[in-house]
Tab-separated table of C-alpha atoms in Angstrom:
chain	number	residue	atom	x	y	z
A	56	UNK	CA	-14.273	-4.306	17.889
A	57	UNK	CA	-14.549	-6.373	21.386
A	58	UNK	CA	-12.157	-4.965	24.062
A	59	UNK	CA	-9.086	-7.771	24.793
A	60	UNK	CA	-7.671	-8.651	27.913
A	61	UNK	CA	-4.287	-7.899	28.479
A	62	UNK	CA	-2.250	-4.421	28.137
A	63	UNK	CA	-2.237	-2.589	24.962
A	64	UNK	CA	0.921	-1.590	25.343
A	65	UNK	CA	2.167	-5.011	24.804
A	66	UNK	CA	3.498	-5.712	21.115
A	67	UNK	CA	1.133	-9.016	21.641
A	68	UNK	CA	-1.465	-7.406	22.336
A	69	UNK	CA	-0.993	-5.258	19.299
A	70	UNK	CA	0.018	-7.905	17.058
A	71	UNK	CA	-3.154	-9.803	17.427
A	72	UNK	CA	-5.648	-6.776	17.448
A	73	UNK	CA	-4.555	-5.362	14.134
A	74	UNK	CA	-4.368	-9.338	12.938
A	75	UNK	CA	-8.577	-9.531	13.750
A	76	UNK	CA	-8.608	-5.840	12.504
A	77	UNK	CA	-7.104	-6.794	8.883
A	78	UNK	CA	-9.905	-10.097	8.645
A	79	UNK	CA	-12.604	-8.301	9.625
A	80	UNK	CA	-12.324	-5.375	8.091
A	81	UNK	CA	-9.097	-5.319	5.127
A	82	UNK	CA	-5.697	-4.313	5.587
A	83	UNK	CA	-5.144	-0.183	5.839
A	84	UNK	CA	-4.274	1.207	2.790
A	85	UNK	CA	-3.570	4.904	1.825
A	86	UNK	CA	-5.637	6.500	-0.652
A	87	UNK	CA	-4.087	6.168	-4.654
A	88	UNK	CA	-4.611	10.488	-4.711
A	89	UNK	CA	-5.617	13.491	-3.512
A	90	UNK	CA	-7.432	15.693	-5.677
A	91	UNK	CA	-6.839	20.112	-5.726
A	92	UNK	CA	-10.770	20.442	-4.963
A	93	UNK	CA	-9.582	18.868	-1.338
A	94	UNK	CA	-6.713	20.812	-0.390
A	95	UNK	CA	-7.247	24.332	1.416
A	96	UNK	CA	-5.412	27.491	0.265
A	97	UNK	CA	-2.751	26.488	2.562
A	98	UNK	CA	-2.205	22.886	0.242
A	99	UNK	CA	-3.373	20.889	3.278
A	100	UNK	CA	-6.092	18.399	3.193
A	101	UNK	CA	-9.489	19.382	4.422
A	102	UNK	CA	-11.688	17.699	7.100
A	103	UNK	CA	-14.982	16.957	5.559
A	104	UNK	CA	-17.234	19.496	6.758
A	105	UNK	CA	-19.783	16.845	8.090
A	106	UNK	CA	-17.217	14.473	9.723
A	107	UNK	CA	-18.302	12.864	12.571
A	108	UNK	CA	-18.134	9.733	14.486
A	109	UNK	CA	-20.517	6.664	14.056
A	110	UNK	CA	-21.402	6.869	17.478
A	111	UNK	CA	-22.362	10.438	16.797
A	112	UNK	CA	-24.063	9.877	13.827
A	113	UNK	CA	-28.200	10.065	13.571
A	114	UNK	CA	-30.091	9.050	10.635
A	115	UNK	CA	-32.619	10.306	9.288
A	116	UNK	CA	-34.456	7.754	8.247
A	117	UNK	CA	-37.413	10.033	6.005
A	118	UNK	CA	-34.774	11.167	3.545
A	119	UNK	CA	-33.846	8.241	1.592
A	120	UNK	CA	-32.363	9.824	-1.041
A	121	UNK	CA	-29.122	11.007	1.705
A	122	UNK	CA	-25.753	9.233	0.276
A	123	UNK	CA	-23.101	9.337	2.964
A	124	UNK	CA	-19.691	8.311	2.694
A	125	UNK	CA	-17.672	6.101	5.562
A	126	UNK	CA	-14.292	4.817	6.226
A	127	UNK	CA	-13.073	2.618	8.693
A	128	UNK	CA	-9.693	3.663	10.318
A	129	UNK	CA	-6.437	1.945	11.268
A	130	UNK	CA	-8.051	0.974	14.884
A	131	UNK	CA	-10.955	-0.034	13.710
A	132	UNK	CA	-13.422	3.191	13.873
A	133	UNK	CA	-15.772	4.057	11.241
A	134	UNK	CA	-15.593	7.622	10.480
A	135	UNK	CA	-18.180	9.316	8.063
A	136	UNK	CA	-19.121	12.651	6.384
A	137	UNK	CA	-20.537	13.659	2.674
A	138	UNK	CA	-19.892	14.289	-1.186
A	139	UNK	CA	-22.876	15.304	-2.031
A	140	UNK	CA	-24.111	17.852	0.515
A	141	UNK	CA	-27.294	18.945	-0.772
A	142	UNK	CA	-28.485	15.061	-0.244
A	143	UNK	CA	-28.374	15.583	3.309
A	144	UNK	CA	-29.522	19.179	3.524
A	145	UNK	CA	-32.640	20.420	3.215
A	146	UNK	CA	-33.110	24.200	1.736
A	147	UNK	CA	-34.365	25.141	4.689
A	148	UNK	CA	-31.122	24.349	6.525
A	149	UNK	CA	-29.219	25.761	3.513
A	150	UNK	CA	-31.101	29.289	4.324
A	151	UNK	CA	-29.755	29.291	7.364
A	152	UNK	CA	-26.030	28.080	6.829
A	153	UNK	CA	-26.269	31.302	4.593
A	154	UNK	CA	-27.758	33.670	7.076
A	155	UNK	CA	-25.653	32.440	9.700
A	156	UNK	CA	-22.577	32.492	7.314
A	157	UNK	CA	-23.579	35.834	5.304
A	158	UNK	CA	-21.865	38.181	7.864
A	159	UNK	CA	-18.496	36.702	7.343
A	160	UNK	CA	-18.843	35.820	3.588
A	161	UNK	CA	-20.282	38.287	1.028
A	162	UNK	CA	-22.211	37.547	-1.627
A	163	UNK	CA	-22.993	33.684	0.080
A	164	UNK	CA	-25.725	32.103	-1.692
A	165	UNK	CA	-27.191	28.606	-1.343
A	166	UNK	CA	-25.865	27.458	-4.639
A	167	UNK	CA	-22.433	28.491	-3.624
A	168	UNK	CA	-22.612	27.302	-0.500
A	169	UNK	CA	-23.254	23.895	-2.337
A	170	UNK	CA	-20.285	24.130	-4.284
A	171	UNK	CA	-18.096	24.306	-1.606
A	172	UNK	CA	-18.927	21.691	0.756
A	173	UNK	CA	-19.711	19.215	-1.997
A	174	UNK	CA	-17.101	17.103	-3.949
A	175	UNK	CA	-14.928	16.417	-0.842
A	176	UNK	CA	-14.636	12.589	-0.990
A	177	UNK	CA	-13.283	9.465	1.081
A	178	UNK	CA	-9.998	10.961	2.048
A	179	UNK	CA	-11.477	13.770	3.891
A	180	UNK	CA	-13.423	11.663	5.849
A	181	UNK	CA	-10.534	9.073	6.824
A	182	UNK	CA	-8.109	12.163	7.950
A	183	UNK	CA	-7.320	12.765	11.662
A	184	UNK	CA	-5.782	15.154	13.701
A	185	UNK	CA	-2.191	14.872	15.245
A	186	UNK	CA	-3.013	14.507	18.845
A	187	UNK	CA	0.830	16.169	19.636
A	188	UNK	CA	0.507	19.254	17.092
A	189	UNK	CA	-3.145	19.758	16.439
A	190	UNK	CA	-2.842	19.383	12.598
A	191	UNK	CA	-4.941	17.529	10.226
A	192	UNK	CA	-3.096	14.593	8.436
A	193	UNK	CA	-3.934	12.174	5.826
A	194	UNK	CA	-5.543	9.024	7.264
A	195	UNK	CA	-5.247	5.941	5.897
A	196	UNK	CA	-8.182	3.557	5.745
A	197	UNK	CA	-9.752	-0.282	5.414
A	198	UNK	CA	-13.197	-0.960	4.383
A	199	UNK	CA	-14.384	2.189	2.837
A	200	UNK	CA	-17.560	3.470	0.668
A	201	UNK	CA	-21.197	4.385	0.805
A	202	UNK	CA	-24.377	4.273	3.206
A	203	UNK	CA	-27.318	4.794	1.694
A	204	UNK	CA	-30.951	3.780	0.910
A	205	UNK	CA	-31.044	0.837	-1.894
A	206	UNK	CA	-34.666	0.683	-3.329
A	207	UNK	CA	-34.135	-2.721	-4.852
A	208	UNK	CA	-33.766	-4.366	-1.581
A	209	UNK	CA	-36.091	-1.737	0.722
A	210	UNK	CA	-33.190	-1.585	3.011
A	211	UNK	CA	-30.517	0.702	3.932
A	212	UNK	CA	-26.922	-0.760	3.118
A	213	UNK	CA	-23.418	-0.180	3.230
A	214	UNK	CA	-21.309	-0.379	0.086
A	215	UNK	CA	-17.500	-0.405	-0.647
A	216	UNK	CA	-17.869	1.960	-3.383
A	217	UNK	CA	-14.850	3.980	-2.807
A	218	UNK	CA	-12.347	4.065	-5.942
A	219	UNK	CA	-8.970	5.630	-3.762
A	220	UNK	CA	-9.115	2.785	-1.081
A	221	UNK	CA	-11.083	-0.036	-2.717
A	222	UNK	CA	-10.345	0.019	-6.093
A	223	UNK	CA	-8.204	-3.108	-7.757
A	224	UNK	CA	-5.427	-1.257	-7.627
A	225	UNK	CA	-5.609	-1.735	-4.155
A	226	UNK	CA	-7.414	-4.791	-3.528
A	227	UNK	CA	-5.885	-6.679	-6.091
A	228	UNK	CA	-5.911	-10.359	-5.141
A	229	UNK	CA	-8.669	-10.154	-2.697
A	230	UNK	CA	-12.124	-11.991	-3.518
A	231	UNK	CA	-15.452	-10.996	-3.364
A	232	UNK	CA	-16.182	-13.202	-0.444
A	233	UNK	CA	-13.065	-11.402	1.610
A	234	UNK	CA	-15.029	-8.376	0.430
A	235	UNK	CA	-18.314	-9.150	1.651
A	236	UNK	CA	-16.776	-10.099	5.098
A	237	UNK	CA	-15.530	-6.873	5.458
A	238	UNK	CA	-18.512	-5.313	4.615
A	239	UNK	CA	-20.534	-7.858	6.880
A	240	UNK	CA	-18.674	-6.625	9.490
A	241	UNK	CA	-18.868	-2.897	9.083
A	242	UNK	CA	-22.773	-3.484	8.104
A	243	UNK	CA	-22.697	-5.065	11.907
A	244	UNK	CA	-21.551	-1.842	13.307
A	245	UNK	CA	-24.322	0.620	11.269
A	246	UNK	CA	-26.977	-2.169	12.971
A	247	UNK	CA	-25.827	-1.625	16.270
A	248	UNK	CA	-25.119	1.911	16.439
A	249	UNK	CA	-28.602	2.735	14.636
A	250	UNK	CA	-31.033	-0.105	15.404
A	251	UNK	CA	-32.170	-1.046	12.244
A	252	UNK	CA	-31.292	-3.640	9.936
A	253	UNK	CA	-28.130	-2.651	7.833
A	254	UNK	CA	-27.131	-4.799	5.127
A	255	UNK	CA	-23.969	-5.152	2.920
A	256	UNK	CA	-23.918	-4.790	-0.692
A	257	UNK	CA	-20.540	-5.016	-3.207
A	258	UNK	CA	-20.471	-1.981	-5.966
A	259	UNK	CA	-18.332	-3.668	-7.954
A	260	UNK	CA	-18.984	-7.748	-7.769
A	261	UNK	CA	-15.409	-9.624	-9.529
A	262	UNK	CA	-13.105	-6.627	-8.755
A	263	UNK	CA	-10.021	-9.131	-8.507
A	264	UNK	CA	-10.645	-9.953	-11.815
A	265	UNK	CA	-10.477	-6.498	-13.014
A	266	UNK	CA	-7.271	-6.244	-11.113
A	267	UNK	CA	-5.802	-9.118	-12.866
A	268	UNK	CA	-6.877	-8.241	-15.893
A	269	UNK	CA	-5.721	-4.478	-15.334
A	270	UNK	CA	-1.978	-5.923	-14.589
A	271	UNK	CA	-1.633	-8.125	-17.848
A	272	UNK	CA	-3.488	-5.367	-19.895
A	273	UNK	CA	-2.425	-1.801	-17.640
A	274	UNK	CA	-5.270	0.022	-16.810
A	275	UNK	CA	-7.638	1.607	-18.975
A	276	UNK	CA	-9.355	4.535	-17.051
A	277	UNK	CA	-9.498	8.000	-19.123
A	278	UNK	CA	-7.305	10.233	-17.408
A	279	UNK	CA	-9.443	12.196	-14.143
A	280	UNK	CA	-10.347	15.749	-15.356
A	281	UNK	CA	-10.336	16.777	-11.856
A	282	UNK	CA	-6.456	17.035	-11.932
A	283	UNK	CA	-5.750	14.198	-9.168
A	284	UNK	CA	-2.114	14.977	-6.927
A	285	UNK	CA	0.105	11.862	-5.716
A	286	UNK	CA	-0.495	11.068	-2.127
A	287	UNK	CA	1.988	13.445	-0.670
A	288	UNK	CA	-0.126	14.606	3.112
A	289	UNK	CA	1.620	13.475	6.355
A	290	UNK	CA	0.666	10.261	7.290
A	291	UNK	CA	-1.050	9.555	10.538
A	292	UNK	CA	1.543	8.683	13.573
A	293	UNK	CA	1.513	5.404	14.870
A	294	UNK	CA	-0.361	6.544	18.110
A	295	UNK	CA	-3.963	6.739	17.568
A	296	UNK	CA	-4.527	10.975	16.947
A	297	UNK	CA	-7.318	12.269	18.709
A	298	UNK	CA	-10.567	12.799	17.029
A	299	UNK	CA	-13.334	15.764	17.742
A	300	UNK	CA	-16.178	16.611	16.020
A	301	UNK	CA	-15.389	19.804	13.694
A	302	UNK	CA	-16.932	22.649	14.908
A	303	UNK	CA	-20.299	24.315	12.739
């Protein structure tokens, strides 16, 4: 996003950012659920446990077969982290998450190490922290979904394959083309930040006509085995929380 003239503490000012916000990247929208595997043993949502910042991030560009998830915030800022952990890990670097984690946690082995960073999906990666108490809320997010390596097109792209924030149920009425100009835009940011060529793909070409079909017909996915829970985290305040970089 460009900086604007003007104050932004002025409602204008605000008006029209979140106005270029919404076309260039989709209106904010809260994820449809949370699932148990994401909560702590306190019943609050965790922070993905590779979170970072796009302006933090650096790729790797030998391991193609790395799937990373992203999610564009509110303001505008793409956020990212992982589901899959062992796709950006190599065992060496598992051996030593281990040994360095062994002395607190017995019995820590690579495998279940694996287990419990993996599975933690878009809504850990669009959370945020409460700049007044400190606490991790739910964030809500626009464009969301995957970077990765396609090998049909030899290129690294970004994807809105993310079912919570960009499924029909959310998106319903919304065209492909709105879609790729989202992604377009986000695509713009990966090219910038990392120098290479990023392009945008769609997961799911005609998703508004699932969602139409979906509300004459109600929808038809088998019920989640994973035990999904209703969105019921804090949302984010209105002022922008501030973000850090979780600790190793």
């Amino acid at each position: 996003m460009q900086n604007r003239e003007g104050s932004p503490d002025s409602e204008l000012y605000y008006e029209d950012d979140v106005y270029d916000l919404d076309h260039e990247y989709g209106y904010s929208v809260e994820a449809t659920r949370i699932y148990f595997r994401e909560l702590d043993q306190q019943g609050q949502l965790r922070l993905n446990p590779l979170w970072m910042p796009l302006e933090e991030f650096k790729l790797d560009i030998s391991n193609r077969n790395a799937v990373w998830l992203y999610a564009v915030n509110e303001w505008g800022q793409v956020s990212l982290g992982v589901e899959k952990f062992g796709t950006v890990v190599t065992r060496e670097q598992l051996d030593d998450m281990v040994i360095g984690m062994g002395s607190r946690q017995d019995g820590l082995t690579q495998e279940s190490l694996l287990a419990a960073m993996s599975g933690l999906g878009h809504p850990t990666v669009a959370a945020g922290f409460d700049e007044e108490t400190g606490v991790l809320v739910r964030g809500d997010a626009r464009i969301s979904g995957e970077f990765r390596w396609s090998k049909s097109r030899k290129s690294w792209i970004v994807s809105d394959n993310s079912g919570r924030y960009m499924g029909p149920e959310k998106r319903q009425g919304f065209s492909d083309e709105d879609r790729m100009l989202w992604l377009t835009s986000v695509a713009g940011d990966f090219s910038r930040h990392l120098g290479i060529e990023v392009q945008p793909s769609l997961a799911f070409p005609g998703i508004a006509a699932t969602a139409a079909l979906r509300a004459v017909h109600g929808s038809t996915n088998p019920s989640n085995s994973s035990a999904p829970l209703p969105v019921s985290q804090p949302h984010v305040p209105s002022t922008q929380p501030s973000r850090t970089h979780p600790g190793p």
